[in-house]
Coordinates of C-alpha atoms in Angstrom, one line a residue:
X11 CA 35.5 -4.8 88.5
X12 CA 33.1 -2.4 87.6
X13 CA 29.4 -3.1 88.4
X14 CA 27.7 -1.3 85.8
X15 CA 28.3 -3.9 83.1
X16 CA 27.1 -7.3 83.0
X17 CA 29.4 -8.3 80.0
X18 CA 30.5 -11.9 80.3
X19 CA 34.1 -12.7 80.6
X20 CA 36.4 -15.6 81.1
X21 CA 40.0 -15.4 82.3
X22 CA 42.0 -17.9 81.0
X23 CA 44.9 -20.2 82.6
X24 CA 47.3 -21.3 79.7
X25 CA 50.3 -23.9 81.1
X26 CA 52.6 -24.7 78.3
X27 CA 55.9 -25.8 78.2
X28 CA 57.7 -22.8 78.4
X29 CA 55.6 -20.6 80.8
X30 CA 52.2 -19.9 82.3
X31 CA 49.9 -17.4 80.8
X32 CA 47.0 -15.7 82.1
X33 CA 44.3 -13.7 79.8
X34 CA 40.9 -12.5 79.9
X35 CA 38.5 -12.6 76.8
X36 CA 35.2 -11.6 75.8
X37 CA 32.4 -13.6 74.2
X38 CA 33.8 -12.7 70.8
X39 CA 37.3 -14.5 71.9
X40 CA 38.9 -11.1 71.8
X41 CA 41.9 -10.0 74.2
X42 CA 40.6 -7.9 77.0
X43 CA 43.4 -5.1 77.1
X44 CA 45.2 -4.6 80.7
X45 CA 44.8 -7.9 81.6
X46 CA 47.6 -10.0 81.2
X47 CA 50.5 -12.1 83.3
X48 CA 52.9 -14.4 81.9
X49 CA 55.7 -16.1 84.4
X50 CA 58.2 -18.2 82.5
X51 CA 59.4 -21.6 82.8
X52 CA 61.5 -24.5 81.5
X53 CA 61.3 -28.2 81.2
X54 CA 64.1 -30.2 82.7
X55 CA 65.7 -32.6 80.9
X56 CA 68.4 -35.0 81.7
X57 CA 70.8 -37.5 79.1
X58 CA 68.8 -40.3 80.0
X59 CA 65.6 -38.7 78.4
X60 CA 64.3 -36.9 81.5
X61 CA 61.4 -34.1 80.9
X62 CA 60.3 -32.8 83.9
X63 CA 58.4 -29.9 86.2
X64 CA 59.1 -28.7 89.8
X65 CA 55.6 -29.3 91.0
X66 CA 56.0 -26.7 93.6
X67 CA 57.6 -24.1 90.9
X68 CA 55.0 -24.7 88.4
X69 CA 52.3 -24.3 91.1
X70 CA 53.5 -21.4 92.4
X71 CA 54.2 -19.9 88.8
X72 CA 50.0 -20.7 88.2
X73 CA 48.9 -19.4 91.4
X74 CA 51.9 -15.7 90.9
X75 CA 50.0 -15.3 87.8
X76 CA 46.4 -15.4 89.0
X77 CA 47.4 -13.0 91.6
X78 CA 48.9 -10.8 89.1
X79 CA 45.9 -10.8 86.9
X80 CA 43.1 -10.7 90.0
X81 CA 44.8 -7.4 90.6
X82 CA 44.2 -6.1 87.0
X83 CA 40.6 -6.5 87.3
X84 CA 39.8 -3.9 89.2
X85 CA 39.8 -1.9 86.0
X86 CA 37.9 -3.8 83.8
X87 CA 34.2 -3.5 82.3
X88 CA 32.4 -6.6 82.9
X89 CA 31.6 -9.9 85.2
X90 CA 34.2 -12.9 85.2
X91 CA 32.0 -16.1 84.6
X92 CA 34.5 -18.5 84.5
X93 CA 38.1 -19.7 85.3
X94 CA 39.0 -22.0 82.6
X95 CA 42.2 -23.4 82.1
X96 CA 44.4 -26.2 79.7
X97 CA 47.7 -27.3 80.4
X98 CA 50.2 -29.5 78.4
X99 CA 49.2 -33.1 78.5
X100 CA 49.9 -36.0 79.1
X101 CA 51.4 -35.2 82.2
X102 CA 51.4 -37.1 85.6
X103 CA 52.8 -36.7 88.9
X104 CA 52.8 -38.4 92.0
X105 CA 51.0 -37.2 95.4
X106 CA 51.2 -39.2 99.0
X107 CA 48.6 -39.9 101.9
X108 CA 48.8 -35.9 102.5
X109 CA 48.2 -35.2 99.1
X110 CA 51.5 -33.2 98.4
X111 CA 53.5 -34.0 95.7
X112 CA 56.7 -36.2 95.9
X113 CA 57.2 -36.7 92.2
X114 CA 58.2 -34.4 89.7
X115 CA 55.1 -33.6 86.8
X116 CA 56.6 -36.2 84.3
X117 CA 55.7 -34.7 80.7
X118 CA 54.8 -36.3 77.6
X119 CA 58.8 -35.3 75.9
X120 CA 60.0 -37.8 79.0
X121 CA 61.2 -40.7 77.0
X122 CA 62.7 -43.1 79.7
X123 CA 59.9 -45.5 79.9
X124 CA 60.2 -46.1 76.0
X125 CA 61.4 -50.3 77.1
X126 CA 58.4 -50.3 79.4
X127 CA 56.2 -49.3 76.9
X128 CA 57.2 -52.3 74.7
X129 CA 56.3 -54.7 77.8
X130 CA 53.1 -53.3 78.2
X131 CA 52.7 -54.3 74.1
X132 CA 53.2 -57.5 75.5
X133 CA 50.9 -57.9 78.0
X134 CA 47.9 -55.5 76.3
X135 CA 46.5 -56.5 72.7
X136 CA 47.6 -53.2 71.2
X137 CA 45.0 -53.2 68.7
X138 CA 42.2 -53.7 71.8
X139 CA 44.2 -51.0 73.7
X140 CA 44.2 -48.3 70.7
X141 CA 40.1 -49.3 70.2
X142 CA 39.4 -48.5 74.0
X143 CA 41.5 -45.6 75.1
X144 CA 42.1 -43.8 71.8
X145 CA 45.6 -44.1 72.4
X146 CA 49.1 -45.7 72.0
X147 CA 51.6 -47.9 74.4
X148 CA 54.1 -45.5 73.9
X149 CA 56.4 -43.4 76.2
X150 CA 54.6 -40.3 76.1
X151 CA 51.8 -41.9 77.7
X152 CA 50.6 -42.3 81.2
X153 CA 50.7 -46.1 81.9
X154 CA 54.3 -46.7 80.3
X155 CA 55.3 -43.6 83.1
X156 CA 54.2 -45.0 85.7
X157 CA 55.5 -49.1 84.8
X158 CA 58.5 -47.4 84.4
X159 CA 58.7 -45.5 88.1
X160 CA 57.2 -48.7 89.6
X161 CA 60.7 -50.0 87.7
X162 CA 62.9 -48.0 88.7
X163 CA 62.0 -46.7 92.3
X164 CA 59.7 -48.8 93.9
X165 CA 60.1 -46.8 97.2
X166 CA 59.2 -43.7 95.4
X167 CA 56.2 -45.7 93.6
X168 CA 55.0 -47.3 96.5
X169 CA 54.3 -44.0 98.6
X170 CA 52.3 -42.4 96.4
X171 CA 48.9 -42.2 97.1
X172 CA 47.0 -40.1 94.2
X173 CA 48.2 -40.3 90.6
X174 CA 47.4 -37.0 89.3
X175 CA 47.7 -34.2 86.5
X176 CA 49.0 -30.5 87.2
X177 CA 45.4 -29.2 86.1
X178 CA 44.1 -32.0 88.9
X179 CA 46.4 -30.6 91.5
X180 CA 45.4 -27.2 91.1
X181 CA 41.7 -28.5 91.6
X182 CA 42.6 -30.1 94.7
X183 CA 44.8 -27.1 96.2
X184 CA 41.7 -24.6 95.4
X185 CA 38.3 -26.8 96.1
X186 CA 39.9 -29.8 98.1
X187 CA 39.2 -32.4 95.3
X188 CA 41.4 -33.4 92.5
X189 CA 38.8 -33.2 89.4
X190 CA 39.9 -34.5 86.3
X191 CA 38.0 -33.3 82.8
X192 CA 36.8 -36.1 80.5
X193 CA 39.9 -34.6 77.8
X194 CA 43.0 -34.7 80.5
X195 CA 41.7 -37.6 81.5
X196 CA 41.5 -39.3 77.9
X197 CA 45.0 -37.9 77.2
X198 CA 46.8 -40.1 79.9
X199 CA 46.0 -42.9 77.8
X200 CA 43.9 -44.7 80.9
X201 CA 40.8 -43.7 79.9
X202 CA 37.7 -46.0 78.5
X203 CA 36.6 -43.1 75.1
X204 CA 33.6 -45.3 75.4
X205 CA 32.4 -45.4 78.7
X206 CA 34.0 -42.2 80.0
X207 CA 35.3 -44.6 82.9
X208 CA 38.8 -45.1 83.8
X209 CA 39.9 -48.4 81.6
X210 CA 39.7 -51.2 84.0
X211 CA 42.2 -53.7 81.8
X212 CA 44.6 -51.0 81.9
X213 CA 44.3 -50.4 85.6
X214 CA 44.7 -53.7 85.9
X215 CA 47.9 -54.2 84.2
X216 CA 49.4 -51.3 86.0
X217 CA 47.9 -53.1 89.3
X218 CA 46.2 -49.5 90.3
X219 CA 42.4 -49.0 91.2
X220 CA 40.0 -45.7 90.5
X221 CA 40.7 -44.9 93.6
X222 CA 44.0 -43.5 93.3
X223 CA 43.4 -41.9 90.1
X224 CA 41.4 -38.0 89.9
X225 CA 37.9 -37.7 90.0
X226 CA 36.5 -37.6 86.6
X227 CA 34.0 -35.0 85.2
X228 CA 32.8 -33.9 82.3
X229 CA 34.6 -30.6 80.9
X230 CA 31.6 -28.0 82.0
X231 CA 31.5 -29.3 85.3
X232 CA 33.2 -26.0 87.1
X233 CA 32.8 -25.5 90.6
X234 CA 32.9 -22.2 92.7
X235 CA 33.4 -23.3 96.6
X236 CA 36.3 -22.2 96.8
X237 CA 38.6 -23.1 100.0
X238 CA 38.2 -20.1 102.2
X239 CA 42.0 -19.1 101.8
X240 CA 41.7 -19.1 98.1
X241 CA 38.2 -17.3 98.1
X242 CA 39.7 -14.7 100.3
X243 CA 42.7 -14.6 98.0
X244 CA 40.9 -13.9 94.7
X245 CA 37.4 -12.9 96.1
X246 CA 37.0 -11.3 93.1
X247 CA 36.4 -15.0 91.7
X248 CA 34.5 -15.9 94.4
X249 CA 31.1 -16.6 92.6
X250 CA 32.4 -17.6 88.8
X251 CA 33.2 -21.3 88.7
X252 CA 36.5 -22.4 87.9
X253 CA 36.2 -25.0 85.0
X254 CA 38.4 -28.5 85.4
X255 CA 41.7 -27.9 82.9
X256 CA 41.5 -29.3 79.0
X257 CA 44.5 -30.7 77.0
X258 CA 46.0 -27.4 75.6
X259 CA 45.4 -29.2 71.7
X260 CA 41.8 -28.2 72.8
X261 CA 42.2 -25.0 73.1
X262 CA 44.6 -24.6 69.7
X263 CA 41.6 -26.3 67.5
X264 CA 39.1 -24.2 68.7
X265 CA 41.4 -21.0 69.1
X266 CA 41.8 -21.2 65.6
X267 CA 38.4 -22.0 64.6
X268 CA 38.8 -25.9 63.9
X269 CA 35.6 -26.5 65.1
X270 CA 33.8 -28.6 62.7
X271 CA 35.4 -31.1 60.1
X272 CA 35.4 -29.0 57.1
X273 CA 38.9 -27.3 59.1
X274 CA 41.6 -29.6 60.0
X275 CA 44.0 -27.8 62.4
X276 CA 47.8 -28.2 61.3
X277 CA 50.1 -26.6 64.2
X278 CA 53.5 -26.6 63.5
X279 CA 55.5 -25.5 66.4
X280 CA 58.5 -27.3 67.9
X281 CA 56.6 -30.4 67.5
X282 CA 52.9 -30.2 65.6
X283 CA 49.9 -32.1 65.0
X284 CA 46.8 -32.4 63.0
X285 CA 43.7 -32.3 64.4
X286 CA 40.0 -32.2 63.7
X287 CA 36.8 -31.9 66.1
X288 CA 34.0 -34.3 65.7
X289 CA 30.4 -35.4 67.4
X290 CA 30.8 -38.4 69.2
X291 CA 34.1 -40.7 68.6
X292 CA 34.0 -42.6 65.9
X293 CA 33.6 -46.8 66.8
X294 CA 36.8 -47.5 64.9
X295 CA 40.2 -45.4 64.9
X296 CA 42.8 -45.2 61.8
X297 CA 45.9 -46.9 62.6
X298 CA 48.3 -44.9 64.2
X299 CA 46.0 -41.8 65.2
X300 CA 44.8 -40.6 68.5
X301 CA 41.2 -39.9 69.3
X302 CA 41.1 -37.4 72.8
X303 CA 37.7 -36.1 74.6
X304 CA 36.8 -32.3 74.2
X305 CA 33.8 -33.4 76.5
X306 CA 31.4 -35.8 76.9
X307 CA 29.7 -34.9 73.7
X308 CA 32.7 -34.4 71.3
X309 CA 36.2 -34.9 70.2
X310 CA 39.6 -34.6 68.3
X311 CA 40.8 -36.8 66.2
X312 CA 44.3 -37.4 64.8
X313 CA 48.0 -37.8 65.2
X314 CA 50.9 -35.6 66.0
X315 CA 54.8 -35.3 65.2
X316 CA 58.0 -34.7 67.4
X317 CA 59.2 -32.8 64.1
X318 CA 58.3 -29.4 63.5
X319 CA 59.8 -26.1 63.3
X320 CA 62.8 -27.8 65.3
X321 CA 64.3 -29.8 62.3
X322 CA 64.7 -26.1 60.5
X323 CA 66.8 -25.0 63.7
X324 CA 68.4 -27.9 64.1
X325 CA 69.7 -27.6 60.4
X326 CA 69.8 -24.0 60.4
X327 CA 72.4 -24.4 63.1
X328 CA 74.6 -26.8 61.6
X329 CA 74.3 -25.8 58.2
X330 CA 74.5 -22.1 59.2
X331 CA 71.8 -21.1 56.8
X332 CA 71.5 -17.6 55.2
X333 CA 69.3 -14.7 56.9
X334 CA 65.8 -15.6 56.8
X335 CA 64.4 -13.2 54.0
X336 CA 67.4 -14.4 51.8
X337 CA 66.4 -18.0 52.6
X338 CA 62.4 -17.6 51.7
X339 CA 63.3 -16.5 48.4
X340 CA 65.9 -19.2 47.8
X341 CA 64.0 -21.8 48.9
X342 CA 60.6 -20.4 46.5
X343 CA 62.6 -20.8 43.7
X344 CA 63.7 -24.1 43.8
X345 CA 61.8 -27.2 41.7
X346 CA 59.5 -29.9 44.3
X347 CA 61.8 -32.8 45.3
X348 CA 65.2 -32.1 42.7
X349 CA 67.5 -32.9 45.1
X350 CA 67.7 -36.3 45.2
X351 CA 67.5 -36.6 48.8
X352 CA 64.9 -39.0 50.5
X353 CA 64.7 -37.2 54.0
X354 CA 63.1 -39.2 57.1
X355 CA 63.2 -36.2 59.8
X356 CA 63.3 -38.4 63.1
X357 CA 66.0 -36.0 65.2
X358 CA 63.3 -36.3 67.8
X359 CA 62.0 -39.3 67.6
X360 CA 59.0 -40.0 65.9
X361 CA 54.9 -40.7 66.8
X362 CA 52.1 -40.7 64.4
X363 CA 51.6 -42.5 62.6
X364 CA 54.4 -45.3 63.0
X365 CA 55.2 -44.2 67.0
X366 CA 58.4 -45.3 66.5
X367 CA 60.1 -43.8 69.4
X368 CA 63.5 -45.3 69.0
X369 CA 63.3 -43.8 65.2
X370 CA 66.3 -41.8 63.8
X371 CA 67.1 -38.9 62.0
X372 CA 68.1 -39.9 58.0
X373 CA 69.3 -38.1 55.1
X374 CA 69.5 -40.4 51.8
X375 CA 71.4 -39.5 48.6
X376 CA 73.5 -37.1 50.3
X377 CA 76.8 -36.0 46.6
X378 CA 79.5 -33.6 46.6
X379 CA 77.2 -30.9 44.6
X380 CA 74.1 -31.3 47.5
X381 CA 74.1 -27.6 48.8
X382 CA 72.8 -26.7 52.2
X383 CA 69.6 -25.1 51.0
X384 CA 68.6 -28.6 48.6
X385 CA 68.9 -30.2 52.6
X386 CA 66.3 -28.1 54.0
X387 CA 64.2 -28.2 51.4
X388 CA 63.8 -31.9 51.5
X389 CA 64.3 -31.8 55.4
X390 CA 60.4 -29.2 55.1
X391 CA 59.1 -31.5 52.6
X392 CA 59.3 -34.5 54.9
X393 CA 58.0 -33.0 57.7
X394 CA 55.2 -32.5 55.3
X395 CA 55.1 -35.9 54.2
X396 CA 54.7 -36.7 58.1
X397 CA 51.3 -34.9 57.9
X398 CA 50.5 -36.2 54.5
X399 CA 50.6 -39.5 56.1
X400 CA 48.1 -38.8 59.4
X401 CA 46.4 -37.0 56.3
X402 CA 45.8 -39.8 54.7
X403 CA 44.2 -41.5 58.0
X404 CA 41.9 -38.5 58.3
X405 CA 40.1 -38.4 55.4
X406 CA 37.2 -40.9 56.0
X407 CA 36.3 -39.3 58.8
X408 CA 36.4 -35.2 56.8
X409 CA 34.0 -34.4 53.7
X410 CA 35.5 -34.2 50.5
X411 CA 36.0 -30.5 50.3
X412 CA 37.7 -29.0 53.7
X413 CA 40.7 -26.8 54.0
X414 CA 43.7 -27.4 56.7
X415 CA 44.1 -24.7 59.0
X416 CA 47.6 -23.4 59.7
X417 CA 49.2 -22.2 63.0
X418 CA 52.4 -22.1 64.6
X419 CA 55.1 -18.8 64.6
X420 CA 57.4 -20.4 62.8
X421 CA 55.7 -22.1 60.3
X422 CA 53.0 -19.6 59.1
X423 CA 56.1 -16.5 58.8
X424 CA 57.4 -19.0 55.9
X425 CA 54.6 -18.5 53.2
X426 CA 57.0 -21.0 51.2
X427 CA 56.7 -24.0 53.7
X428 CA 53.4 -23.1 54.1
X429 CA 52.9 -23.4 49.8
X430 CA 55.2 -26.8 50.2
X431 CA 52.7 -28.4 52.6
X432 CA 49.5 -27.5 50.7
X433 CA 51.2 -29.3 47.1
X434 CA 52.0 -32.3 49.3
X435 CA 48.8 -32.6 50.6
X436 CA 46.9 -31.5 47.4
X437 CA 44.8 -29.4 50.0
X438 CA 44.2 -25.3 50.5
X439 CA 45.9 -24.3 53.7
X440 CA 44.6 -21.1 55.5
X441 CA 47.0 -19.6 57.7
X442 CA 45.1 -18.5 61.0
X443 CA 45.4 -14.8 61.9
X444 CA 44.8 -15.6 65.7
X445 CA 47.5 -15.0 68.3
X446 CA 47.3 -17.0 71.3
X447 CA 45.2 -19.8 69.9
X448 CA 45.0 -21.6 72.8
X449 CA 43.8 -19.2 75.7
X450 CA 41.7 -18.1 73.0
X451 CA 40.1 -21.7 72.4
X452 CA 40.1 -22.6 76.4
X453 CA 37.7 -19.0 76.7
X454 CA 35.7 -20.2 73.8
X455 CA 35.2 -23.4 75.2
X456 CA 34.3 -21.9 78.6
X457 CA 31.4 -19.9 77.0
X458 CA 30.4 -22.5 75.0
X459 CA 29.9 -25.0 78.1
X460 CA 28.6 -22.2 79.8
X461 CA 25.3 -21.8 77.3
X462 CA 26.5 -18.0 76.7
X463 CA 28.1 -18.1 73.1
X464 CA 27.9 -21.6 71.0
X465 CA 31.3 -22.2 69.3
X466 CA 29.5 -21.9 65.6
X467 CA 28.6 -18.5 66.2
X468 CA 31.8 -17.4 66.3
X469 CA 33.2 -16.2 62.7
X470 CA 36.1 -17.9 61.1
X471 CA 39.1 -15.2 60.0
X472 CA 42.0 -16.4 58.5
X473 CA 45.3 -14.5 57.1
X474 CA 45.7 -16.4 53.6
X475 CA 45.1 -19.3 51.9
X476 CA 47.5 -20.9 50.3
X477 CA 46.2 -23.6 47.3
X478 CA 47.8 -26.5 46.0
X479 CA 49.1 -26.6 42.3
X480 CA 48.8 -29.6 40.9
X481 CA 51.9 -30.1 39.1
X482 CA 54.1 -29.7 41.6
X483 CA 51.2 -32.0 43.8
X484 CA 52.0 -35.1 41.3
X485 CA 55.5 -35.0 42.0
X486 CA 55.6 -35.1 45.4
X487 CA 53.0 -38.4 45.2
X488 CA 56.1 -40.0 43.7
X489 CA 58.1 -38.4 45.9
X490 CA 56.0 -39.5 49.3
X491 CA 56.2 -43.0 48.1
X492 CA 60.0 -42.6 47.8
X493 CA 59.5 -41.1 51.5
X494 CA 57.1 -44.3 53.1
X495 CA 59.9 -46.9 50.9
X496 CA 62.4 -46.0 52.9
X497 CA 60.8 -45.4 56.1
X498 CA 59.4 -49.1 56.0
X499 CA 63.4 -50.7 54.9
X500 CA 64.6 -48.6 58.0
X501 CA 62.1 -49.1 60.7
X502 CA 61.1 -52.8 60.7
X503 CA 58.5 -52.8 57.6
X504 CA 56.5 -50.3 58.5
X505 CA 54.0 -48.9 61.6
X506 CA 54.0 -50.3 65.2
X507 CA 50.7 -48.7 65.7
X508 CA 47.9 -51.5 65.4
X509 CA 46.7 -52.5 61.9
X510 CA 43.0 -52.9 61.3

């Protein structure tokens, strides 16, 4: 790196479902040309509900990347101040006595422990649990994971040592000590949001003590003595601290300039989720939203959905749609909710607000004259009505007048779903103009903890808003209620989440 500039950088470690991503960004959250590494991966998954990581692979996919990317710096303008990094969460795996890993990184998709979920309903006042943690007793979560491995393969369970994260593992390989930020750490669902302490009647009922959990820390606490292998491996690194990883929803709010609640993130992607950042946590939750740790001093509230951009592939495969130019017009000229159809878009299960992980796909009022493109327009309009509904949950905690900000490939290249979801919710929707939200938001972040550049500082862009129209707003209400009526006859009366 050259030495005759001081500006600050961060480079950024992005591990997402499909690959790891390495980036480097100035104080202004702009890309830093010529620096850049990307190794891809997949999840696996098995019949039973399997989602899993090689821990090795996935290790060795972070640490191929980091080498690729310390290499590229020898040509850039400027002092790395930081390593930060986010990864997908919740995740877990399993380490023994020499803290090397004997469990695959169970993901949050893994849906095998959805039966041990329901015990731990049982045995934990769900409404006491969702207060505490910010979270549900649901399969995606930590503590059903690891009642369901205890299950299963006691032997297994029984050798393990250190429950960690992948973000906690890295930490340990690089500075001998698995740290755990207050938001990875919140996501596992056995976290106190209050105390910032893991939750000791959840510990309990999974018979596990601190001990055997990561060491938590708050999100700025980096750390810079470095193993001497790894120093001498990236030396160039050697004095910035590396910062402990964030949930990668984190990095998508502030990536996209959610940072205050007057902007509501809305990320459709395969799945998708609503999101806002707040001061504090609030002292009571809605029903059926989530409430995760940015740091000790802030954090996001709100719910996500295992329905996104994959119910339009999944129908654009079977119904073997036109092209997509020919379908965007088709679909803009169609009247709100004509069809008939009452569309509950469960082909992945479902979470917030009802976390009903057993849910199914349905498609109501189905004649002879339905035609394919009537079917995806009720199947978008329901995945809006998903996000109508966490909407709905937000809104005591937002001021009267905000605007929901749109990300996701998918979603944001179809200006007409985008227009659907802003008449459902009788909000404006901006769609965001910024490419790699997340690496953006974790470098953000990083500055932000840092005391170099406060979040608020940085400008809010945005491609184009999109506002609601009334008319067409007042017949999807009708429409919605249509939506929840039929949701509540085929999913036992409504919400398992807890009622307050």
């Amino acid at each position: 790196m050259s030495k005759h500039s001081t500006a600050p950088l961060v480079l950024t470690l992005d591990v997402g479902s499909s690959g790891v991503r390495v980036r480097l960004y100035d104080q202004s959250g702009t890309a830093v040309t010529g620096v850049k590494a990307k190794q891809d991966h997949t999840i696996t998954t098995t019949p039973d509900g399997g989602a899993v990581f090689d821990a090795e692979e996935l290790t060795n996919a972070c640490e191929a990347v980091l080498d690729a990317a310390v290499k590229q710096l020898d040509h850039v303008h400027g002092e790395v101040i930081a390593l930060a990094g986010d990864t997908l969460v919740p995740n877990i795996m399993g380490l023994d006595a020499n803290h090397t890993p004997i469990t695959p990184i169970y993901t949050w998709g893994d849906t095998r422990a959805h039966g041990d979920a329901l015990e731990l309903r049982k045995e934990l006042n769900p409404t006491a649990y969702h207060e505490r943690t910010g979270c549900i007793l649901h399969a995606s979560y930590v503590p059903a994971k690891l009642r369901w491995l205890r299950r299963t393969d006691p032997e297994l369970y029984g050798r393990v040592k250190c429950w960690v994260s992948v973000g906690e593992y890295l930490f340990l390989r690089w500075f001998g000590e698995p740290r755990c930020s207050f938001s990875v750490a919140s996501w596992s669902g056995l976290l106190n949001r209050h105390t910032l302490e893991w939750d000791q009647a959840t510990l309990a009922a999974l018979e596990l003590t601190p001990d055997q959990l990561g060491t938590l820390a708050d999100t700025g606490d980096g750390c810079k003595d470095w193993l001497p292998a790894y120093r001498k491996r990236w030396s160039v690194l050697s004095d910035a601290p590396c910062l402990p990883t964030v949930g990668d929803g984190v990095g998508s709010n502030i990536g996209s300039g959610c940072t205050t609640p007057d902007r509501v993130a809305l990320v459709v992607a395969t799945s998708g989720a609503m999101r806002v950042m707040l001061e504090g946590t609030p002292a009571q939750l809605p029903a059926g939203l989530w409430s995760y740790r940015v740091d000790r001093k802030r954090c996001l509230l709100g719910g996500a959905v295992s329905n996104g951009t994959n119910v339009f592939d999944w129908l654009d495969r079977t119904l073997q749609l036109p092209p997509a130019k020919e379908l965007e017009q088709a679909l803009g000229e169609l009247p709100p909710a004509s069809h008939g159809l009452t569309v509950l878009p469960f082909l992945a299960g479902e979470r917030s607000p009802g976390w009903a992980d057993d849910a199914t796909a349905a498609f109501v009022g189905l004649r002879l004259a339905t035609k394919p493109i009537q079917i995806l327009q009720a199947a978008l309009e329901a995945v809006a009505f998903r996000f109508a509904l966490i909407h709905q949950g937000l809104k005591a905690q937002l001021p009267a007048t905000h605007t929901l900000v749109a990300s996701g490939k998918g979603f944001v290249q179809s200006p007409t779903w985008v227009q659907i979801t802003a008449d459902v919710l009788g909000q404006p929707v901006v769609a965001s103009d910024q490419k790699s939200a997340t690496a953006r938001g974790i470098a953000l972040l990083a500055f932000d903890l840092l005391g170099t550049t406060p979040l608020q500082s940085v400008p809010f862009t945005a491609a184009q808003t999109f506002q609601p129209r009334p008319d067409r707003h007042a017949v999807y209400i009708q429409a919605l209620a249509q939506h929840t009526e039929l949701y509540n006859q085929l999913l036992h009366q409504g919400t398992i989440a807890p009622q307050h």
